[in-house]
Amino acid sequence: MRRYAALASVLLVAGCMTGPSLETRSRVTAPPGDSGHLTVGSAGFTESDLLAHMYALLLNRAGYTTSLITVANRELYEPALESGQIDVIPEYAATFADWLQARTHGAGAAPVGSPDLAATMSALRRLTAPRGLTVLDSGRAVDRNAFAVTRAYARDHHLRTLSDLGRSGLKVRLAAGEECVRRPYCAPGLRKTYGIDITGVDPKGVGTTQAKRAVRDGRDQMVLTTTTDATLDAFGLVLLADDRHLQNADYVVPVVNRARAGGVRVTKALGALNSVLTTEDLASLNQRVDSWRRLPQDVARAYLEDKGLLK
């Protein structure tokens, strides 16, 4: 496995693409391909790096040579995936489905991601197929939005779930991204689904250090983070369970260029991860990189070896 410096050319070409053209549409309907060398993409954050390294290692074991490339902007890496400059990338089912829905039908298009994994995957596959992409099966690992409070706050008010918080009648100032004010799965959803009295949104970002400090220090009562946040313990925070399933099915899914990586060997190689990788595993792996300062490639290899997927 080797890392190569073709990022600039990918950005230049991908930035000009919007989807399959009449000239390239034959590639979309061509039989699944099986290229010997595959480029695995990462979106540039810790979890995506870890997943990309695991994908590459599993593909290496299956007999492929691989290169890794980082393209942090979905507006750039998705067209590069369509064009075959990137062959494989880890994605998140509901988020990617909603992004493609807006890209295909306009910014005002109704979201198609939902808490229902089967419905989300069906919508995602309808959107990716015309673009020459194949979405492989998801496993158990999911990285969806989540909400955390301090351990003391949860203990003092007997909170384990978001329903508990709604029933408590407590006034809650939420540390989150500024978009939380209008997103249906954030402040509006917390009010509608759980009856939580959200008095305001403190725009400190999603799961940022500043947001978690604001909750730890009592300036805010709850923080928007993710289910694989590896730093909650360090801030004395605990997640409240989304017991009414407000959040979407953001399961980890490999997405491949069908013409170059749509064959059975790739599907089998990457599918091996589905039976072992859990949400808790992802959080632990993120912690090893973010808190313990280990290299993503080393953490990825050690995990796969521990699970018996590499020798």
mmCIF file of C-alpha atoms in Angstrom:
data_model
loop_
_atom_site.group_PDB
_atom_site.id
_atom_site.type_symbol
_atom_site.label_atom_id
_atom_site.label_comp_id
_atom_site.label_asym_id
_atom_site.label_seq_id
_atom_site.Cartn_x
_atom_site.Cartn_y
_atom_site.Cartn_z
ATOM 1 C CA MET A 1 0.000 0.000 0.000
ATOM 2 C CA ARG A 2 1.388 3.418 -0.909
ATOM 3 C CA ARG A 3 0.268 7.025 -0.668
ATOM 4 C CA TYR A 4 0.671 9.122 -3.777
ATOM 5 C CA ALA A 5 0.445 12.828 -4.545
ATOM 6 C CA ALA A 6 -2.188 13.038 -7.268
ATOM 7 C CA LEU A 7 -4.533 15.202 -5.207
ATOM 8 C CA ALA A 8 -4.187 18.324 -7.332
ATOM 9 C CA SER A 9 -5.200 16.593 -10.549
ATOM 10 C CA VAL A 10 -8.163 14.924 -8.842
ATOM 11 C CA LEU A 11 -9.395 18.275 -7.565
ATOM 12 C CA LEU A 12 -9.013 19.961 -10.938
ATOM 13 C CA VAL A 13 -10.896 17.293 -12.835
ATOM 14 C CA ALA A 14 -13.471 16.450 -10.171
ATOM 15 C CA GLY A 15 -14.325 20.080 -9.621
ATOM 16 C CA CYS A 16 -15.568 20.313 -13.193
ATOM 17 C CA MET A 17 -17.814 17.253 -13.078
ATOM 18 C CA THR A 18 -21.473 17.038 -12.146
ATOM 19 C CA GLY A 19 -22.403 13.478 -13.148
ATOM 20 C CA PRO A 20 -22.288 10.992 -16.011
ATOM 21 C CA SER A 21 -22.290 12.686 -19.412
ATOM 22 C CA LEU A 22 -23.768 11.286 -22.611
ATOM 23 C CA GLU A 23 -20.259 10.314 -23.644
ATOM 24 C CA THR A 24 -19.546 8.336 -20.459
ATOM 25 C CA ARG A 25 -22.982 6.909 -19.759
ATOM 26 C CA SER A 26 -21.963 3.558 -21.212
ATOM 27 C CA ARG A 27 -19.665 3.122 -18.214
ATOM 28 C CA VAL A 28 -22.650 3.454 -15.886
ATOM 29 C CA THR A 29 -24.458 0.528 -17.481
ATOM 30 C CA ALA A 30 -21.346 -1.581 -18.134
ATOM 31 C CA PRO A 31 -20.838 -4.858 -16.223
ATOM 32 C CA PRO A 32 -19.139 -4.504 -12.820
ATOM 33 C CA GLY A 33 -15.401 -4.128 -13.300
ATOM 34 C CA ASP A 34 -12.436 -5.446 -11.359
ATOM 35 C CA SER A 35 -9.312 -3.318 -11.711
ATOM 36 C CA GLY A 36 -6.079 -4.647 -10.273
ATOM 37 C CA HIS A 37 -5.035 -1.306 -8.767
ATOM 38 C CA LEU A 38 -7.582 0.578 -6.664
ATOM 39 C CA THR A 39 -7.466 4.069 -5.215
ATOM 40 C CA VAL A 40 -9.088 4.308 -1.797
ATOM 41 C CA GLY A 41 -10.335 7.738 -0.752
ATOM 42 C CA SER A 42 -10.606 9.373 2.653
ATOM 43 C CA ALA A 43 -12.606 12.466 3.598
ATOM 44 C CA GLY A 44 -9.737 13.653 5.781
ATOM 45 C CA PHE A 45 -11.039 13.238 9.344
ATOM 46 C CA THR A 46 -9.850 10.575 11.767
ATOM 47 C CA GLU A 47 -12.646 8.062 11.311
ATOM 48 C CA SER A 48 -12.578 8.294 7.525
ATOM 49 C CA ASP A 49 -8.788 7.842 7.554
ATOM 50 C CA LEU A 50 -9.122 4.742 9.722
ATOM 51 C CA LEU A 51 -11.794 3.216 7.511
ATOM 52 C CA ALA A 52 -9.837 3.998 4.344
ATOM 53 C CA HIS A 53 -6.763 2.272 5.747
ATOM 54 C CA MET A 54 -8.823 -0.764 6.753
ATOM 55 C CA TYR A 55 -10.363 -0.927 3.278
ATOM 56 C CA ALA A 56 -6.933 -0.724 1.657
ATOM 57 C CA LEU A 57 -5.477 -3.430 3.889
ATOM 58 C CA LEU A 58 -8.390 -5.775 3.214
ATOM 59 C CA LEU A 59 -8.099 -5.145 -0.521
ATOM 60 C CA ASN A 60 -4.343 -5.782 -0.352
ATOM 61 C CA ARG A 61 -5.034 -9.126 1.287
ATOM 62 C CA ALA A 62 -7.492 -9.927 -1.522
ATOM 63 C CA GLY A 63 -4.728 -9.406 -4.074
ATOM 64 C CA TYR A 64 -5.164 -5.773 -5.099
ATOM 65 C CA THR A 65 -2.565 -3.053 -5.037
ATOM 66 C CA THR A 66 -3.906 0.146 -3.512
ATOM 67 C CA SER A 67 -3.171 3.835 -3.182
ATOM 68 C CA LEU A 68 -4.704 6.195 -0.632
ATOM 69 C CA ILE A 69 -5.773 9.751 -1.309
ATOM 70 C CA THR A 70 -7.471 12.379 0.848
ATOM 71 C CA VAL A 71 -10.103 14.710 -0.609
ATOM 72 C CA ALA A 72 -11.879 16.400 2.290
ATOM 73 C CA ASN A 73 -14.695 18.000 0.322
ATOM 74 C CA ARG A 74 -17.600 15.768 -0.754
ATOM 75 C CA GLU A 75 -18.327 18.170 -3.624
ATOM 76 C CA LEU A 76 -14.939 17.126 -5.017
ATOM 77 C CA TYR A 77 -14.484 13.517 -4.028
ATOM 78 C CA GLU A 78 -17.895 12.297 -5.186
ATOM 79 C CA PRO A 79 -17.330 13.360 -8.835
ATOM 80 C CA ALA A 80 -13.817 11.889 -8.598
ATOM 81 C CA LEU A 81 -15.453 8.629 -7.487
ATOM 82 C CA GLU A 82 -17.768 8.762 -10.500
ATOM 83 C CA SER A 83 -14.864 9.353 -12.871
ATOM 84 C CA GLY A 84 -12.785 6.475 -11.487
ATOM 85 C CA GLN A 85 -10.022 8.653 -10.060
ATOM 86 C CA ILE A 86 -11.179 7.305 -6.708
ATOM 87 C CA ASP A 87 -12.420 3.711 -6.705
ATOM 88 C CA VAL A 88 -13.556 3.136 -3.119
ATOM 89 C CA ILE A 89 -14.505 5.466 -0.258
ATOM 90 C CA PRO A 90 -16.202 5.043 3.146
ATOM 91 C CA GLU A 91 -19.483 6.941 3.423
ATOM 92 C CA TYR A 92 -22.450 7.344 5.774
ATOM 93 C CA ALA A 93 -25.743 6.091 4.394
ATOM 94 C CA ALA A 94 -28.291 8.751 5.362
ATOM 95 C CA THR A 95 -25.979 11.745 5.007
ATOM 96 C CA PHE A 96 -24.760 10.629 1.588
ATOM 97 C CA ALA A 97 -28.320 9.875 0.438
ATOM 98 C CA ASP A 98 -29.527 13.344 1.423
ATOM 99 C CA TRP A 99 -26.477 14.979 -0.182
ATOM 100 C CA LEU A 100 -27.068 13.149 -3.472
ATOM 101 C CA GLN A 101 -30.776 13.917 -3.314
ATOM 102 C CA ALA A 102 -30.008 17.638 -3.123
ATOM 103 C CA ARG A 103 -27.336 17.351 -5.820
ATOM 104 C CA THR A 104 -29.724 15.518 -8.140
ATOM 105 C CA HIS A 105 -32.988 17.334 -7.489
ATOM 106 C CA GLY A 106 -31.920 20.692 -6.058
ATOM 107 C CA ALA A 107 -31.316 22.146 -2.613
ATOM 108 C CA GLY A 108 -35.028 22.188 -1.810
ATOM 109 C CA ALA A 109 -35.549 18.478 -2.435
ATOM 110 C CA ALA A 110 -37.126 16.514 0.399
ATOM 111 C CA PRO A 111 -34.567 14.459 2.379
ATOM 112 C CA VAL A 112 -34.563 10.719 1.722
ATOM 113 C CA GLY A 113 -32.411 9.674 4.666
ATOM 114 C CA SER A 114 -34.338 8.399 7.666
ATOM 115 C CA PRO A 115 -33.902 6.314 10.830
ATOM 116 C CA ASP A 116 -35.011 3.299 8.742
ATOM 117 C CA LEU A 117 -31.843 1.682 7.380
ATOM 118 C CA ALA A 118 -33.599 -0.361 4.690
ATOM 119 C CA ALA A 119 -35.473 2.667 3.333
ATOM 120 C CA THR A 120 -32.329 4.800 3.470
ATOM 121 C CA MET A 121 -30.238 2.206 1.633
ATOM 122 C CA SER A 122 -32.928 1.769 -1.009
ATOM 123 C CA ALA A 123 -33.025 5.520 -1.646
ATOM 124 C CA LEU A 124 -29.238 5.743 -1.672
ATOM 125 C CA ARG A 125 -28.894 2.967 -4.223
ATOM 126 C CA ARG A 126 -31.496 4.601 -6.482
ATOM 127 C CA LEU A 127 -29.443 7.799 -6.405
ATOM 128 C CA THR A 128 -26.022 6.223 -6.900
ATOM 129 C CA ALA A 129 -26.831 3.738 -9.678
ATOM 130 C CA PRO A 130 -27.260 6.350 -12.459
ATOM 131 C CA ARG A 131 -23.886 7.793 -11.470
ATOM 132 C CA GLY A 132 -22.042 4.527 -11.998
ATOM 133 C CA LEU A 133 -21.613 3.911 -8.270
ATOM 134 C CA THR A 134 -22.423 0.871 -6.158
ATOM 135 C CA VAL A 135 -23.206 1.017 -2.447
ATOM 136 C CA LEU A 136 -22.073 -2.129 -0.667
ATOM 137 C CA ASP A 137 -23.880 -3.515 2.355
ATOM 138 C CA SER A 138 -23.569 -1.793 5.703
ATOM 139 C CA GLY A 139 -22.402 -3.513 8.850
ATOM 140 C CA ARG A 140 -23.228 -2.709 12.469
ATOM 141 C CA ALA A 141 -21.130 0.450 12.783
ATOM 142 C CA VAL A 142 -23.078 3.688 12.770
ATOM 143 C CA ASP A 143 -21.926 7.253 13.350
ATOM 144 C CA ARG A 144 -25.027 9.327 13.860
ATOM 145 C CA ASN A 145 -25.715 12.531 15.755
ATOM 146 C CA ALA A 146 -25.923 12.072 19.513
ATOM 147 C CA PHE A 147 -26.502 14.250 22.553
ATOM 148 C CA ALA A 148 -24.446 14.270 25.742
ATOM 149 C CA VAL A 149 -24.743 15.804 29.213
ATOM 150 C CA THR A 150 -22.400 15.711 32.183
ATOM 151 C CA ARG A 151 -22.430 12.607 34.362
ATOM 152 C CA ALA A 152 -23.391 14.753 37.337
ATOM 153 C CA TYR A 153 -26.328 16.293 35.449
ATOM 154 C CA ALA A 154 -27.530 12.841 34.350
ATOM 155 C CA ARG A 155 -27.166 11.451 37.880
ATOM 156 C CA ASP A 156 -28.831 14.410 39.634
ATOM 157 C CA HIS A 157 -31.854 14.336 37.297
ATOM 158 C CA HIS A 158 -32.045 10.560 36.749
ATOM 159 C CA LEU A 159 -31.425 10.789 33.013
ATOM 160 C CA ARG A 160 -30.545 7.874 30.761
ATOM 161 C CA THR A 161 -32.507 8.727 27.627
ATOM 162 C CA LEU A 162 -33.657 11.786 25.735
ATOM 163 C CA SER A 163 -37.198 10.845 26.763
ATOM 164 C CA ASP A 164 -36.113 11.152 30.395
ATOM 165 C CA LEU A 165 -34.848 14.657 29.671
ATOM 166 C CA GLY A 166 -38.104 15.606 27.974
ATOM 167 C CA ARG A 167 -40.159 14.359 30.914
ATOM 168 C CA SER A 168 -37.973 16.218 33.386
ATOM 169 C CA GLY A 169 -39.146 19.640 32.182
ATOM 170 C CA LEU A 170 -35.598 20.999 32.503
ATOM 171 C CA LYS A 171 -34.629 24.001 30.438
ATOM 172 C CA VAL A 172 -31.746 23.082 28.139
ATOM 173 C CA ARG A 173 -29.282 25.289 26.324
ATOM 174 C CA LEU A 174 -27.679 23.200 23.586
ATOM 175 C CA ALA A 175 -24.080 23.547 22.390
ATOM 176 C CA ALA A 176 -24.126 22.667 18.679
ATOM 177 C CA GLY A 177 -23.563 23.964 15.176
ATOM 178 C CA GLU A 178 -25.547 27.029 14.231
ATOM 179 C CA GLU A 179 -27.522 24.982 11.680
ATOM 180 C CA CYS A 180 -29.029 23.053 14.622
ATOM 181 C CA VAL A 181 -31.636 25.804 14.992
ATOM 182 C CA ARG A 182 -33.369 24.657 11.803
ATOM 183 C CA ARG A 183 -32.280 21.049 11.230
ATOM 184 C CA PRO A 184 -35.225 18.673 11.800
ATOM 185 C CA TYR A 185 -33.018 16.165 13.622
ATOM 186 C CA CYS A 186 -31.555 18.738 15.983
ATOM 187 C CA ALA A 187 -33.336 21.412 18.066
ATOM 188 C CA PRO A 188 -36.723 21.198 16.267
ATOM 189 C CA GLY A 189 -36.686 17.388 16.504
ATOM 190 C CA LEU A 190 -35.707 17.411 20.174
ATOM 191 C CA ARG A 191 -38.689 19.646 20.883
ATOM 192 C CA LYS A 192 -41.158 17.765 18.672
ATOM 193 C CA THR A 193 -40.109 14.159 19.304
ATOM 194 C CA TYR A 194 -39.022 14.378 22.942
ATOM 195 C CA GLY A 195 -40.664 17.520 24.289
ATOM 196 C CA ILE A 196 -37.298 18.881 25.457
ATOM 197 C CA ASP A 197 -37.394 22.560 26.383
ATOM 198 C CA ILE A 198 -34.517 23.833 24.205
ATOM 199 C CA THR A 199 -34.123 27.458 25.246
ATOM 200 C CA GLY A 200 -31.375 28.237 22.755
ATOM 201 C CA VAL A 201 -28.499 26.948 20.654
ATOM 202 C CA ASP A 202 -24.980 27.987 21.576
ATOM 203 C CA PRO A 203 -23.186 27.930 18.171
ATOM 204 C CA LYS A 204 -19.954 26.224 19.143
ATOM 205 C CA GLY A 205 -19.946 23.463 16.520
ATOM 206 C CA VAL A 206 -20.656 19.734 16.510
ATOM 207 C CA GLY A 207 -18.660 17.912 19.171
ATOM 208 C CA THR A 208 -15.942 20.555 19.306
ATOM 209 C CA THR A 209 -13.714 21.022 22.327
ATOM 210 C CA GLN A 210 -15.333 24.415 22.922
ATOM 211 C CA ALA A 211 -18.822 22.899 22.874
ATOM 212 C CA LYS A 212 -17.916 20.142 25.321
ATOM 213 C CA ARG A 213 -16.167 22.554 27.638
ATOM 214 C CA ALA A 214 -19.290 24.746 27.692
ATOM 215 C CA VAL A 215 -21.329 21.770 28.927
ATOM 216 C CA ARG A 216 -18.654 20.577 31.345
ATOM 217 C CA ASP A 217 -18.426 24.055 32.877
ATOM 218 C CA GLY A 218 -22.212 24.457 33.139
ATOM 219 C CA ARG A 219 -22.667 27.256 30.599
ATOM 220 C CA ASP A 220 -24.746 24.864 28.474
ATOM 221 C CA GLN A 221 -26.601 21.729 29.544
ATOM 222 C CA MET A 222 -26.220 19.472 26.510
ATOM 223 C CA VAL A 223 -23.888 19.088 23.521
ATOM 224 C CA LEU A 224 -24.499 17.753 20.023
ATOM 225 C CA THR A 225 -21.779 15.236 19.154
ATOM 226 C CA THR A 226 -21.662 11.820 17.457
ATOM 227 C CA THR A 227 -22.016 8.228 18.578
ATOM 228 C CA THR A 228 -18.313 7.540 17.948
ATOM 229 C CA ASP A 229 -16.971 10.535 19.878
ATOM 230 C CA ALA A 230 -13.942 9.175 21.709
ATOM 231 C CA THR A 231 -13.363 12.126 24.053
ATOM 232 C CA LEU A 232 -16.556 12.243 26.132
ATOM 233 C CA ASP A 233 -14.954 10.647 29.191
ATOM 234 C CA ALA A 234 -12.259 13.315 29.278
ATOM 235 C CA PHE A 235 -14.964 15.963 29.672
ATOM 236 C CA GLY A 236 -17.075 13.984 32.139
ATOM 237 C CA LEU A 237 -19.868 13.565 29.591
ATOM 238 C CA VAL A 238 -22.275 10.715 28.830
ATOM 239 C CA LEU A 239 -24.629 10.132 25.912
ATOM 240 C CA LEU A 240 -28.386 10.094 26.396
ATOM 241 C CA ALA A 241 -29.997 7.288 24.400
ATOM 242 C CA ASP A 242 -32.038 8.270 21.339
ATOM 243 C CA ASP A 243 -34.803 5.926 22.459
ATOM 244 C CA ARG A 244 -37.423 7.234 20.002
ATOM 245 C CA HIS A 245 -35.025 6.973 17.050
ATOM 246 C CA LEU A 246 -34.927 10.605 15.993
ATOM 247 C CA GLN A 247 -31.554 10.299 14.288
ATOM 248 C CA ASN A 248 -31.006 8.988 10.789
ATOM 249 C CA ALA A 249 -29.441 5.676 9.774
ATOM 250 C CA ASP A 250 -25.899 6.917 9.239
ATOM 251 C CA TYR A 251 -24.370 3.473 8.995
ATOM 252 C CA VAL A 252 -20.900 3.155 7.525
ATOM 253 C CA VAL A 253 -21.081 1.937 3.911
ATOM 254 C CA PRO A 254 -18.363 1.440 1.300
ATOM 255 C CA VAL A 255 -19.187 3.159 -1.990
ATOM 256 C CA VAL A 256 -17.339 1.985 -5.103
ATOM 257 C CA ASN A 257 -16.964 2.952 -8.729
ATOM 258 C CA ARG A 258 -18.938 0.156 -10.389
ATOM 259 C CA ALA A 259 -16.857 -0.049 -13.554
ATOM 260 C CA ARG A 260 -13.568 -0.355 -11.662
ATOM 261 C CA ALA A 261 -14.415 -1.917 -8.306
ATOM 262 C CA GLY A 262 -17.869 -3.422 -8.621
ATOM 263 C CA GLY A 263 -16.768 -7.034 -8.794
ATOM 264 C CA VAL A 264 -17.377 -9.870 -6.344
ATOM 265 C CA ARG A 265 -13.811 -9.848 -4.984
ATOM 266 C CA VAL A 266 -14.068 -6.252 -3.756
ATOM 267 C CA THR A 267 -17.495 -6.866 -2.272
ATOM 268 C CA LYS A 268 -16.251 -9.943 -0.419
ATOM 269 C CA ALA A 269 -13.046 -8.278 0.791
ATOM 270 C CA LEU A 270 -14.783 -5.229 2.248
ATOM 271 C CA GLY A 271 -17.763 -7.223 3.465
ATOM 272 C CA ALA A 272 -15.475 -9.056 5.902
ATOM 273 C CA LEU A 273 -15.472 -5.912 8.037
ATOM 274 C CA ASN A 274 -19.255 -5.938 8.433
ATOM 275 C CA SER A 275 -19.321 -8.899 10.789
ATOM 276 C CA VAL A 276 -16.856 -7.394 13.267
ATOM 277 C CA LEU A 277 -16.819 -3.576 13.205
ATOM 278 C CA THR A 278 -19.196 -1.968 15.715
ATOM 279 C CA THR A 279 -19.977 1.592 16.724
ATOM 280 C CA GLU A 280 -18.094 1.009 19.972
ATOM 281 C CA ASP A 281 -15.089 -0.225 18.007
ATOM 282 C CA LEU A 282 -15.074 2.959 15.932
ATOM 283 C CA ALA A 283 -15.142 5.114 19.054
ATOM 284 C CA SER A 284 -12.240 3.140 20.519
ATOM 285 C CA LEU A 285 -10.219 3.368 17.299
ATOM 286 C CA ASN A 286 -10.853 7.110 17.064
ATOM 287 C CA GLN A 287 -9.604 7.474 20.628
ATOM 288 C CA ARG A 288 -6.350 5.700 19.844
ATOM 289 C CA VAL A 289 -5.643 8.213 17.086
ATOM 290 C CA ASP A 290 -7.068 11.409 18.599
ATOM 291 C CA SER A 291 -6.116 10.926 22.249
ATOM 292 C CA TRP A 292 -3.255 8.443 22.171
ATOM 293 C CA ARG A 293 -1.660 10.007 19.068
ATOM 294 C CA ARG A 294 -1.207 6.754 17.200
ATOM 295 C CA LEU A 295 -1.056 6.635 13.404
ATOM 296 C CA PRO A 296 -4.327 5.677 11.663
ATOM 297 C CA GLN A 297 -2.581 3.048 9.522
ATOM 298 C CA ASP A 298 -1.076 1.370 12.593
ATOM 299 C CA VAL A 299 -4.373 1.402 14.479
ATOM 300 C CA ALA A 300 -6.223 0.026 11.449
ATOM 301 C CA ARG A 301 -3.742 -2.823 10.961
ATOM 302 C CA ALA A 302 -3.719 -3.774 14.655
ATOM 303 C CA TYR A 303 -7.538 -3.879 14.714
ATOM 304 C CA LEU A 304 -7.801 -6.098 11.650
ATOM 305 C CA GLU A 305 -5.119 -8.430 12.998
ATOM 306 C CA ASP A 306 -6.880 -8.626 16.354
ATOM 307 C CA LYS A 307 -10.137 -9.582 14.599
ATOM 308 C CA GLY A 308 -8.439 -12.224 12.502
ATOM 309 C CA LEU A 309 -8.966 -10.399 9.211
ATOM 310 C CA LEU A 310 -5.225 -9.956 8.590
ATOM 311 C CA LYS A 311 -2.337 -12.290 9.297
#
